[in-house]
Coordinates of C-alpha atoms in Angstrom, one line a residue:
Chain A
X1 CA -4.4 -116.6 23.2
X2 CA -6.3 -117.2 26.1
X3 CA -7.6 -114.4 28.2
X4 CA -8.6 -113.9 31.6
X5 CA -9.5 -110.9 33.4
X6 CA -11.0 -110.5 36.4
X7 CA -13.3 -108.3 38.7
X8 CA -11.0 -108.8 41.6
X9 CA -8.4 -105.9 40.1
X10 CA -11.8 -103.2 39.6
X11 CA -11.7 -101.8 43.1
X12 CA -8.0 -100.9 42.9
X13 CA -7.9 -99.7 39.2
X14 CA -10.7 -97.2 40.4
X15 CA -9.2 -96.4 42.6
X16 CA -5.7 -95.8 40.9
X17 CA -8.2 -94.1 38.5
X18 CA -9.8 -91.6 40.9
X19 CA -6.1 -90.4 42.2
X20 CA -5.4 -89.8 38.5
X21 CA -7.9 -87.7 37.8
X22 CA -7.0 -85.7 41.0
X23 CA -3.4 -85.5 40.1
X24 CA -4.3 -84.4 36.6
X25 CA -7.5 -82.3 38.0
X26 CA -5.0 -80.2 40.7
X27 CA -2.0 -80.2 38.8
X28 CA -3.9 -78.4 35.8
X29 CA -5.4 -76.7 38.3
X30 CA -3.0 -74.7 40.0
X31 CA -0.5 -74.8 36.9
X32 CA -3.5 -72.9 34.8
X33 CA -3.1 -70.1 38.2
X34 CA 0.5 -70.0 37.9
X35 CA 0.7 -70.2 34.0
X36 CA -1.0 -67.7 33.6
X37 CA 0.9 -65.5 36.0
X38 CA 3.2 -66.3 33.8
X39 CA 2.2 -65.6 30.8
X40 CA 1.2 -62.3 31.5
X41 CA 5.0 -61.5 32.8
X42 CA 6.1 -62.9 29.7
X43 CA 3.9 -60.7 27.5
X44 CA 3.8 -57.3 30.4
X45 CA 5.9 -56.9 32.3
X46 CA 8.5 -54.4 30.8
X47 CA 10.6 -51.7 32.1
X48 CA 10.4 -52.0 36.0
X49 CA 9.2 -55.0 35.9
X50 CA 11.5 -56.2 33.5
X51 CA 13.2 -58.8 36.1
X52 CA 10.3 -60.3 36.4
X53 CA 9.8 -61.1 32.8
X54 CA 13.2 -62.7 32.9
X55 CA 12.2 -64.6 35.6
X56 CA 9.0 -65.9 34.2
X57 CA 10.8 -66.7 30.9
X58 CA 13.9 -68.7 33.2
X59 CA 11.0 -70.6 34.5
X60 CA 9.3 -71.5 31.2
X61 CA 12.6 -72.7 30.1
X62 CA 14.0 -74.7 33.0
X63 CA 10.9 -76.5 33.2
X64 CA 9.9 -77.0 29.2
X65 CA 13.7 -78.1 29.1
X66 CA 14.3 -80.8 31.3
X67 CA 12.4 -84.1 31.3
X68 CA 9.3 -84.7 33.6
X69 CA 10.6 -87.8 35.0
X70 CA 13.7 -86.2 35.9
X71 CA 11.3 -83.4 37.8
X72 CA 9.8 -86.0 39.8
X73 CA 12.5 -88.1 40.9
X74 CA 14.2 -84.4 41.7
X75 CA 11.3 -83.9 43.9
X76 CA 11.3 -86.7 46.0
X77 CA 14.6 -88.1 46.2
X78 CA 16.7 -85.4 45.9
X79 CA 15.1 -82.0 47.5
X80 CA 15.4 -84.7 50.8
X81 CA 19.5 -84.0 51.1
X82 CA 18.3 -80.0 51.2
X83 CA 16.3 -81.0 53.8
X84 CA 13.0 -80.9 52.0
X85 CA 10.8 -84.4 52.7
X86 CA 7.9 -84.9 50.4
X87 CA 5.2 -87.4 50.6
X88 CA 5.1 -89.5 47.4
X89 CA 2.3 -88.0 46.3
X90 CA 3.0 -84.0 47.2
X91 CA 6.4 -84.6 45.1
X92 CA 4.3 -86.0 42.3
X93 CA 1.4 -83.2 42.6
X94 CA 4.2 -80.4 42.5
X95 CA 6.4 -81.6 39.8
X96 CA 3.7 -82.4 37.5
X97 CA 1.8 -78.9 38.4
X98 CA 5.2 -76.8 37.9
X99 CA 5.9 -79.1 35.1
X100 CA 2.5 -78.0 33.4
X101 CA 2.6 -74.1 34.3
X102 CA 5.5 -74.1 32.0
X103 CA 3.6 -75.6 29.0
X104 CA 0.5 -73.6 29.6
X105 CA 2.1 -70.7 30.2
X106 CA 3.7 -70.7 26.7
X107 CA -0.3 -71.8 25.9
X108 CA -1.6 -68.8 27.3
X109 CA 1.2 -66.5 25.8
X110 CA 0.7 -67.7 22.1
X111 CA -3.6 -66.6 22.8
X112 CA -2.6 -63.2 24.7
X113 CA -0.9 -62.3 21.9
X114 CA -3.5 -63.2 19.0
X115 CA -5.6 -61.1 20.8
X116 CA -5.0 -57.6 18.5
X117 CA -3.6 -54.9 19.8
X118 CA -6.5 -52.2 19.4
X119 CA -8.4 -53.7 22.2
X120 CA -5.5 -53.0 24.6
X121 CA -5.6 -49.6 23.3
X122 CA -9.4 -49.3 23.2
X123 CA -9.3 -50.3 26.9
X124 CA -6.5 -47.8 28.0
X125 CA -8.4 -45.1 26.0
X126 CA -11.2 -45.7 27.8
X127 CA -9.1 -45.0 31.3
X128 CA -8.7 -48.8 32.1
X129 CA -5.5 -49.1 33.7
X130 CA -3.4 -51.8 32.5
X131 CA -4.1 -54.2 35.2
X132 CA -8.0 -54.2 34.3
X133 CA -7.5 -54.0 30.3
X134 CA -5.4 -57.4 30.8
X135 CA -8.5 -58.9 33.2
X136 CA -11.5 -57.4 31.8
X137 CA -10.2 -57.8 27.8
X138 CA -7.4 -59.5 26.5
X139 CA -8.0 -62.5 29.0
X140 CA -11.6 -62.9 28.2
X141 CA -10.3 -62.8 24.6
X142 CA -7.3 -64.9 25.4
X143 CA -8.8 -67.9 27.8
X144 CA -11.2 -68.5 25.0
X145 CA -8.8 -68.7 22.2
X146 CA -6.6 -71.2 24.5
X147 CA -9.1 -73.7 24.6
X148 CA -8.1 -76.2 22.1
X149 CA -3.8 -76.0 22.8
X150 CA -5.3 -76.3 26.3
X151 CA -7.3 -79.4 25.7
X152 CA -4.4 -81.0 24.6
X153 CA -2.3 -79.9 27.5
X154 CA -5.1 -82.0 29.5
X155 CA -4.8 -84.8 27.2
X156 CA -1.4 -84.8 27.8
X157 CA -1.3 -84.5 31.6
X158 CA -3.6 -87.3 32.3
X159 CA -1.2 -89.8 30.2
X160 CA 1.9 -87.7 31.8
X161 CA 0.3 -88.2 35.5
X162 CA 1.7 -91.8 35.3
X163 CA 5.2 -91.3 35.6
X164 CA 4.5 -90.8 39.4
X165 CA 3.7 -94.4 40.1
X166 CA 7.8 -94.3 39.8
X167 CA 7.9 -92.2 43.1
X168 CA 5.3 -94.8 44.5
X169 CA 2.0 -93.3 43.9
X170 CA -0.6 -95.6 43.5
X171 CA -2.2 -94.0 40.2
X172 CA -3.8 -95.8 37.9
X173 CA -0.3 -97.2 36.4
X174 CA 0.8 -97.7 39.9
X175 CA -2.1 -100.1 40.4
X176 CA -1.9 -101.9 37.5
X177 CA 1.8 -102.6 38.7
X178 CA 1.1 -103.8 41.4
X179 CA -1.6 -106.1 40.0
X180 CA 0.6 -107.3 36.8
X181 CA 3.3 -108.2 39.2
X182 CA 0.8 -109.8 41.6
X183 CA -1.2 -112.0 38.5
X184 CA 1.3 -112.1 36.0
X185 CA -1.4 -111.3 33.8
X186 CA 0.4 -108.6 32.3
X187 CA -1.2 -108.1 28.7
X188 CA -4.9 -108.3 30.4
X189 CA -4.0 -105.5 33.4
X190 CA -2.7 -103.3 30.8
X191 CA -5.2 -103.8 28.1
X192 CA -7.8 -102.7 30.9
X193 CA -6.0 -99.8 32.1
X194 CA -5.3 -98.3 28.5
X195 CA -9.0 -98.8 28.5
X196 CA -9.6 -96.6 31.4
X197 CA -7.1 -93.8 29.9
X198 CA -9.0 -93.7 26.7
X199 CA -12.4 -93.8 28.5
X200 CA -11.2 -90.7 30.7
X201 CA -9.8 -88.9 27.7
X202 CA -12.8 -89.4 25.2
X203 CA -15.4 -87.9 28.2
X204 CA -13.0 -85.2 28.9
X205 CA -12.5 -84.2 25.0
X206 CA -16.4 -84.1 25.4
X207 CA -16.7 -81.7 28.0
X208 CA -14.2 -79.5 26.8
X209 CA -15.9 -79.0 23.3
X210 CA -19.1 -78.8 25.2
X211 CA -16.9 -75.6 27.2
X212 CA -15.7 -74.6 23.6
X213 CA -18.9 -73.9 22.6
X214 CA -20.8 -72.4 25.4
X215 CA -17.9 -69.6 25.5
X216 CA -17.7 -69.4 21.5
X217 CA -18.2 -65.6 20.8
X218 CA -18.8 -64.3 16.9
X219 CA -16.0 -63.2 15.4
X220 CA -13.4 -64.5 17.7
X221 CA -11.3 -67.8 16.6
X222 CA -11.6 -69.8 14.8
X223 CA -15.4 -69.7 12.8
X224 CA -17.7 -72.4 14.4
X225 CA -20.0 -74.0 12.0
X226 CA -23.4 -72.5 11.8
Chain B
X1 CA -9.5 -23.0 27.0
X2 CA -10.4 -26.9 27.1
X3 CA -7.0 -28.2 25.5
X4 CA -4.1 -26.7 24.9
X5 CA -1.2 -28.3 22.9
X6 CA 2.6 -26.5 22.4
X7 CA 5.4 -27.6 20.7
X8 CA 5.1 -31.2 20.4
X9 CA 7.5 -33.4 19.5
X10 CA 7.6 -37.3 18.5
X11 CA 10.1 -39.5 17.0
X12 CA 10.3 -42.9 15.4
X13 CA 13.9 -44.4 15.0
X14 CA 15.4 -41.4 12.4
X15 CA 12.4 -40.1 11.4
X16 CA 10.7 -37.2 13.4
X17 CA 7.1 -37.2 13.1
X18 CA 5.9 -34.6 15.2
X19 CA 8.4 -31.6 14.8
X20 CA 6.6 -28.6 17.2
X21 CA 2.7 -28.8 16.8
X22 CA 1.4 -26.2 19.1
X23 CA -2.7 -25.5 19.0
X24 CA -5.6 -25.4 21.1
X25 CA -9.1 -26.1 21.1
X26 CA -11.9 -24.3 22.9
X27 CA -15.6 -26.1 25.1
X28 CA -17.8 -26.6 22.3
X29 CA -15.2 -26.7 19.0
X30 CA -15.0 -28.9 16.4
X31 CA -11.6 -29.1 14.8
X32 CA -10.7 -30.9 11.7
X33 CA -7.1 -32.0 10.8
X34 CA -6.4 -32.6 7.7
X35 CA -3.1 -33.5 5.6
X36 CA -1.3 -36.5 3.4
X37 CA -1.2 -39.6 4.9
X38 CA 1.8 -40.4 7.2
X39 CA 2.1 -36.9 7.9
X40 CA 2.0 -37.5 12.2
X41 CA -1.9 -36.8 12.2
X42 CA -3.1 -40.0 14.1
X43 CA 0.4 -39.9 16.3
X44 CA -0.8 -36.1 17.4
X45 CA -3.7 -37.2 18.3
X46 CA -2.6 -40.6 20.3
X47 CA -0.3 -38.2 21.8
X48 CA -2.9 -36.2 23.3
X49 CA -4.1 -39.0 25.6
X50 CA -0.3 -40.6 25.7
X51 CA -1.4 -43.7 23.8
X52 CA 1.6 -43.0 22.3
X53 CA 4.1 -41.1 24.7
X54 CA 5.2 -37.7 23.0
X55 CA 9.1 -37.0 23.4
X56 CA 8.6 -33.3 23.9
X57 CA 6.1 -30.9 24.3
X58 CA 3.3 -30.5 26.9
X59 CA -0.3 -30.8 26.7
X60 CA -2.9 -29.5 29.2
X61 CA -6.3 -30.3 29.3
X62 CA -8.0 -27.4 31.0
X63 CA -5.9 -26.7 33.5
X64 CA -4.6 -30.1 34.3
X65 CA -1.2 -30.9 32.4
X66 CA -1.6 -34.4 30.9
X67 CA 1.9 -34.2 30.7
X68 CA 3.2 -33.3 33.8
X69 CA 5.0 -35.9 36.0
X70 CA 2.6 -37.0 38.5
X71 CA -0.6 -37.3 36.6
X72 CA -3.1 -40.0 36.7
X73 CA -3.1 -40.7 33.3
X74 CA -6.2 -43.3 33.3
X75 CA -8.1 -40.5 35.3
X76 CA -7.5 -38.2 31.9
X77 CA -7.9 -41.0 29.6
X78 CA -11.3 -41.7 30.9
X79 CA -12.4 -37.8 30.3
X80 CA -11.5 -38.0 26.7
X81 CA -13.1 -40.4 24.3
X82 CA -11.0 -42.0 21.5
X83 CA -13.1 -43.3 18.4
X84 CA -10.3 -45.5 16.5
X85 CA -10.0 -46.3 12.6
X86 CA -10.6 -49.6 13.0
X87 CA -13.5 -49.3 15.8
X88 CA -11.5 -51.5 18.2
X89 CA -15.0 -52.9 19.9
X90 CA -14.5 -55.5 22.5
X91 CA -14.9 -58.6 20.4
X92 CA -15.9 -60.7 23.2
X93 CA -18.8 -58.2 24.4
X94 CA -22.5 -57.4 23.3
X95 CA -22.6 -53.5 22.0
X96 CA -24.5 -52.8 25.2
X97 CA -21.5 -54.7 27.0
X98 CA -19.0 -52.6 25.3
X99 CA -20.8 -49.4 25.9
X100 CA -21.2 -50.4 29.7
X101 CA -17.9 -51.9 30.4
X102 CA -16.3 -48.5 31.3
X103 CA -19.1 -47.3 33.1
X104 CA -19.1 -50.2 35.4
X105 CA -15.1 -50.9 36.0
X106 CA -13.5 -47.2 35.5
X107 CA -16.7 -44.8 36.3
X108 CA -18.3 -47.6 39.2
X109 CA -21.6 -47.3 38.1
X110 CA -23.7 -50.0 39.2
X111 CA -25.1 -52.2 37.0
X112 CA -28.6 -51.1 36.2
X113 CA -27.1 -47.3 36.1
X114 CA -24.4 -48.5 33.7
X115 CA -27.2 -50.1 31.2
X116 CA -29.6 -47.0 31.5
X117 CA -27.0 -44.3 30.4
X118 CA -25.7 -47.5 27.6
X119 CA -29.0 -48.1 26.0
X120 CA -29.3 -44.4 26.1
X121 CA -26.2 -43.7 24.4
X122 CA -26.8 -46.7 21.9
X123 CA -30.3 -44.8 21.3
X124 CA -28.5 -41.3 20.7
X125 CA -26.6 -43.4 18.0
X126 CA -29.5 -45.1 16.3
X127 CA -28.8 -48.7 17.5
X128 CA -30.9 -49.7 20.5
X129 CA -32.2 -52.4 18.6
X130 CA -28.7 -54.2 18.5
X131 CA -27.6 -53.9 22.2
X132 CA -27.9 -57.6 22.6
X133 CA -25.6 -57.9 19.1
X134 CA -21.7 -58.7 18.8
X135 CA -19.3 -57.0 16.8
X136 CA -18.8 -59.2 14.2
X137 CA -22.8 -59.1 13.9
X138 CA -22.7 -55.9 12.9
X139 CA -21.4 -53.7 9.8
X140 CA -18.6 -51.6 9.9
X141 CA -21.2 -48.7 10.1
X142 CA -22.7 -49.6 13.2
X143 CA -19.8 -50.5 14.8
X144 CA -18.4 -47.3 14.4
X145 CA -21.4 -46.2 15.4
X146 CA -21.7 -48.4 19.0
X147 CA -17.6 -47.3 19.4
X148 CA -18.9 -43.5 19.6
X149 CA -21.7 -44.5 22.1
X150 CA -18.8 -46.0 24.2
X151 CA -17.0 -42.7 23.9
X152 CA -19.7 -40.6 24.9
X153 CA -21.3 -42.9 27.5
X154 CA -17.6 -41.8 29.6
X155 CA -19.1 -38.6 29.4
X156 CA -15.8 -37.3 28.2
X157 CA -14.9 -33.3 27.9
X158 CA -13.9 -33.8 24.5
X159 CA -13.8 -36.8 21.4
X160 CA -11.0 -37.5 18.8
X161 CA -11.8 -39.3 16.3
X162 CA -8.7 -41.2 14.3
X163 CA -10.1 -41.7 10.7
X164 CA -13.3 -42.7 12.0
X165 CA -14.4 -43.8 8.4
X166 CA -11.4 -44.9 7.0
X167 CA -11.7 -47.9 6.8
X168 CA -15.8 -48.2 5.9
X169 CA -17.2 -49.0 2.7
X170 CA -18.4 -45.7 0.8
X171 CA -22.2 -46.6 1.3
X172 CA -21.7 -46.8 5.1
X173 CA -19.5 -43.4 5.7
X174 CA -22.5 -41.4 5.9
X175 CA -24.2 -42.8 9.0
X176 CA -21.2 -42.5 11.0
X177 CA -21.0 -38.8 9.8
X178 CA -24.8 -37.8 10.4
X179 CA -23.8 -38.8 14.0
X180 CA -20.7 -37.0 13.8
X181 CA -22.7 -33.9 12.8
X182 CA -25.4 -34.2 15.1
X183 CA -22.6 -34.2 17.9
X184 CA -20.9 -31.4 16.8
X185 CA -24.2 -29.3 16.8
X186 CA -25.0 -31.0 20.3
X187 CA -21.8 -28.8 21.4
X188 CA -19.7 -31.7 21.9
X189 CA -15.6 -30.6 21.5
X190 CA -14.7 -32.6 19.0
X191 CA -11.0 -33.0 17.1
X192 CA -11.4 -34.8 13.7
X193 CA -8.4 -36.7 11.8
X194 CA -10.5 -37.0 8.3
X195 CA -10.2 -36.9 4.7
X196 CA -13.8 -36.4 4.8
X197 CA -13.3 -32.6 3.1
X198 CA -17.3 -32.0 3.1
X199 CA -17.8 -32.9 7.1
X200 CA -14.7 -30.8 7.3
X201 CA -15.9 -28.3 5.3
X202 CA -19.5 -28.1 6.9
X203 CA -19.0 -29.0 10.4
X204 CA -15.4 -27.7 11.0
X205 CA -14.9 -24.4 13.6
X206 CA -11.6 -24.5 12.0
X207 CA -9.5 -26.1 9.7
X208 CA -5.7 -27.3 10.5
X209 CA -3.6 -28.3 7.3
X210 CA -0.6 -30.8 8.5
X211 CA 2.0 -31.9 6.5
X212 CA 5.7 -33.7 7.3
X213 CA 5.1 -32.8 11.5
X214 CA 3.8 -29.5 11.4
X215 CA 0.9 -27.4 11.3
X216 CA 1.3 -25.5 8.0
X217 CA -2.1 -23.3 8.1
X218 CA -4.9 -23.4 10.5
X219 CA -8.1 -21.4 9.6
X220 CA -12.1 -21.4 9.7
X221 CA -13.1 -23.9 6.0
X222 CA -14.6 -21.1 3.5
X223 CA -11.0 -19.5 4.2
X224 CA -8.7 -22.4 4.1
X225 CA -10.7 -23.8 0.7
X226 CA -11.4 -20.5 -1.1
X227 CA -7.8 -18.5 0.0
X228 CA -5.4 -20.8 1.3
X229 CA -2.3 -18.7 2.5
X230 CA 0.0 -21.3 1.7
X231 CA 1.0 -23.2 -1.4
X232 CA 1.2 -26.5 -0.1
X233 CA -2.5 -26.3 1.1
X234 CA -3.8 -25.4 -2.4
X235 CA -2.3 -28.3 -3.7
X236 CA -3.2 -30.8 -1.0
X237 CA -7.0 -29.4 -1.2
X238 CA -6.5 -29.7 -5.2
X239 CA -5.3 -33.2 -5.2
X240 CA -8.2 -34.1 -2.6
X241 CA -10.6 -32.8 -4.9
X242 CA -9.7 -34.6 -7.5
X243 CA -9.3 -37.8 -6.2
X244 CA -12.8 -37.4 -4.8
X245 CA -14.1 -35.5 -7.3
X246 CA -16.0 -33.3 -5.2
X247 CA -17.6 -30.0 -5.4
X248 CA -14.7 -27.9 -3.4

C-alpha cells in the first residue's frame, strides 16, 4: 500500500483539534455544574421538594434515553420551527453539555450515595444544616470517589464530541472530512486523526490519575498502593 | 433543669419503640441508660436532638422546646454534642479538620480561633500529637477519642454518647472511658447509652433501666445494683454480670 500524508492538512486538524477539546472542555464543564444539581435532587430533595426530584430524575431519563445524535440534530434543525436559531456550534455545545449532565449526574448519584450515612448524621449533629453537610461533607467525599466513572465520562465525550461535525462543526472529524473529501486520501486522514484522539485521551487519562492522587484521602475508596 | 423529656413516643412500621419515656437531667449530671439491646435506647437518644423525629412527646432543653414548631433545630443541634457508635469522623478531614470544621462553618470562628480551641480540645483528649492524622490513621480508640473533642470543641450544654465503645476492641475501651470520666468530673452533663456497667456504676448520678420502650426503674448505681425494685432489672443486671463476668 502506498502511503502519503502530508503537512499541508496539520494546520486544519489542529485546529479541528483545539475546537474539540473546547467542546469536550465546556460541555464537561457546565454538564459537571448541572449534574451535579442534579444529582443532589435525585438523592435530597424529598418532601417539599419532591417535584423537584421528579424533575431531576425526568431529565436524567429523557436524556440517558434518547440517542446523542438525535439531540444534536434536535438542536439545530428542529428547535428553528419553535423559533429557536442556533449557530452550529452553540447547538453542538448544548446538546452534548445536556447530553453529559445526564450521564454524570447518574455518576455523581452512584458516589453520593457510597458516601455512609453517619457522616450526614455526624454533620447535622453537629448543627450543619443540610445544605452545608451536602457541601462541606458528602461532596468532598463524593467528587473524590467519582473520579474514575468520571474519567471515563471524559473519555467518552471527547470521542462523542464528533458527532457535531454532522451539524457542520469543524471539529476534528469535521476537518478531516473536509480534507478526505478534498485528497481522497481517506485511510491516511483518518489514520492521523485517530492518532490525535488517542494522543488527547492518553494525556488526559494522565492528568486525571495525576488529580486521583493528589486528592486521594486514607481510608476513602478504593486503597491506593503504598 | 437542663433537659427535660415527657412522654415520648416513636414508632417503626408495627413496632413501637418508644412507648412514653419521660425523664430529666440536671447542669452537671451524668446519666447512664442502660437496658437489652433493641430496647429504643439509641432512638431516645437520636430523638433528643431529632436525628430521628419522635412521633409524640416533647423535649425541652432548658427552657427552649426542641420540639416545638418553630425551632431552629441546627441552632439546638449545635448546643448538644452527639458522640456516635461508630465515631462517624469526617473521612476526608485531618482530626484537627474534624474538630475545627464546626467551629469554622456553624460557630464562624475564624480560622486561627477555630485551630486554637481544636488543638486544645484534641490536648484535653490526649491526641495533639495526631492533629495532622486521618481517620483511617488512627485506632478505633483515638478516633473515638478526636469524635469527643469535636463534641466538646461546640461547647455544647450537654453530650450523649450512643455506645461510644461498642464497637472498640476490649484493649482500647478504656481510653475512651478515662476521658469519659475525666469529663463527667469536669462537670460536663453527660447522658450515656452503655453496657459499660463499671463506668455506669462509678461515674453515674443515676441509673435508668430501659427495656421494650419504657423506663422501668431509674435510681442512683449502689441502689439500682444492690436493691433493684423491679424484677426485670435484677435479671438484666444478673445476665450482664455474667456475660462480663464482673465484680457487680
Amino acid at each position: 500500500m502506498n502511503l502519503a500524508f502530508s503537512w499541508d492538512w496539520l494546520p486544519r486538524l489542529l485546529q479541528g483539534l483545539g475546537l474539540t477539546v473546547e467542546l469536550t472542555a465546556l460541555s464537561m464543564a457546565m454538564g459537571a455544574f448541572l449534574g451535579l444539581v442534579l444529582a443532589v435532587l435525585r438523592v435530597y430533595a424529598h418532601g417539599l421538594l419532591y417535584p423537584l426530584y421528579l424533575l431531576a430524575s425526568g431529565y436524567v431519563h429523557l436524556f440517558r434515553g434518547t440517542p446523542l445524535l438525535v439531540q444534536v440534530m434536535t438542536f439545530y434543525f428542529a428547535l428553528p420551527s419553535v423559533g429557536v436559531r442556533l449557530s452550529p456550534f452553540v447547538a453542538g455545545l448544548s446538546a452534548l453539555t445536556l447530553n453529559t449532565a445526564a450521564y454524570q449526574a447518574e455518576y455523581f448519584r452512584g458516589a453520593i450515595q457510597s458516601v455512609r450515612a453517619g457522616q450526614m448524621q455526624a454533620a447535622l449533629a453537629l448543627g450543619f444544616s443540610r445544605l452545608q453537610a451536602i457541601r462541606y461533607v458528602v461532596l468532598p467525599q463524593a467528587l473524590r470517589l467519582v473520579i474514575p466513572p468520571w474519567s471515563n465520562e471524559l473519555i467518552y465525550m471527547v470521542k462523542g464530541s464528533a458527532v457535531v461535525y454532522l451539524i457542520g462543526v469543524l471539529e476534528l472529524m469535521g476537518q478531516a472530512k473536509n480534507i478526505a473529501a478534498r485528497t481522497f486520501r481517506n485511510f491516511e486522514v483518518y489514520l492521523v486523526v485517530a492518532m490525535f484522539y488517542l494522543a488527547l485521551i492518553f494525556v488526559l487519562t494522565l492528568a486525571l490519575r495525576w488529580v486521583e492522587r493528589r486528592t486521594r484521602v486514607p481510608g476513602l475508596g478504593v486503597p491506593g498502593r503504598a | 433543669m437542663l433537659l427535660r423529656v415527657e412522654e415520648l413516643h416513636k414508632r417503626y412500621g408495627k413496632e413501637e419503640v418508644l412507648k412514653g419515656v419521660s425523664f430529666s437531667l440536671d447542669k452537671g449530671e451524668t446519666k447512664v441508660i442502660i437496658g437489652p439491646s433493641g430496647t429504643g435506647k439509641s432512638t431516645l437518644l437520636r430523638c433528643i436532638n431529632r436525628l430521628t423525629e419522635p412521633d409524640r412527646g416533647r423535649i425541652w432543653l432548658e427552657d427552649v422546646e426542641i420540639t416545638g414548631p418553630r425551632v431552629n433545630i441546627n441552632r439546638i443541634r449545635a448546643q448538644i454534642g452527639f458522640v456516635f457508635q461508630d465515631f462517624n469522623l469526617f473521612t476526608h478531614l485531618t482530626a484537627l479538620d474534624n474538630v475545627r470544621l464546626g467551629l469554622i462553618k456553624v460557630k464562624g470562628l475564624s480560622k486561627k480561633e477555630a485551630t486554637e480551641r481544636a488543638m486544645a480540645e484534641l490536648a484535653r483528649v490526649g491526641l495533639a500529637d495526631k492533629a495532622r492524622a486521618y481517620p483511617a490513621e488512627l485506632s478505633g480508640g483515638q478516633q473515638q477519642r478526636v469524635s469527643i473533642a469535636r463534641a466538646l470543641a461546640m461547647d455544647p450544654k450537654l453530650i450523649l454518647f450512643d455506645e461510644p465503645t461498642s464497637a472498640l476492641d476490649p484493649e482500647l475501651i478504656g481510653e475512651v472511658l478515662a476521658v469519659m470520666e475525666e469529663l463527667a468530673q469536669s462537670g460536663m452533663t453527660m447522658l450515656v447509652v452503655t453496657h459499660e456497667m463499671g463506668f455506669a456504676r462509678s461515674m453515674a448520678d443515676e441509673i435508668i433501666f430501659m427495656e421494650k420502650g419504657v423506663i422501668v426503674e431509674q435510681g442512683p448505681p449502689e441502689q439500682l445494683f444492690r436493691t433493684p425494685k423491679h424484677p426485670r432489672t435484677a435479671e438484666f443486671l444478673r445476665r450482664i454480670s455474667d456475660l462480663y463476668g464482673g465484680d457487680q
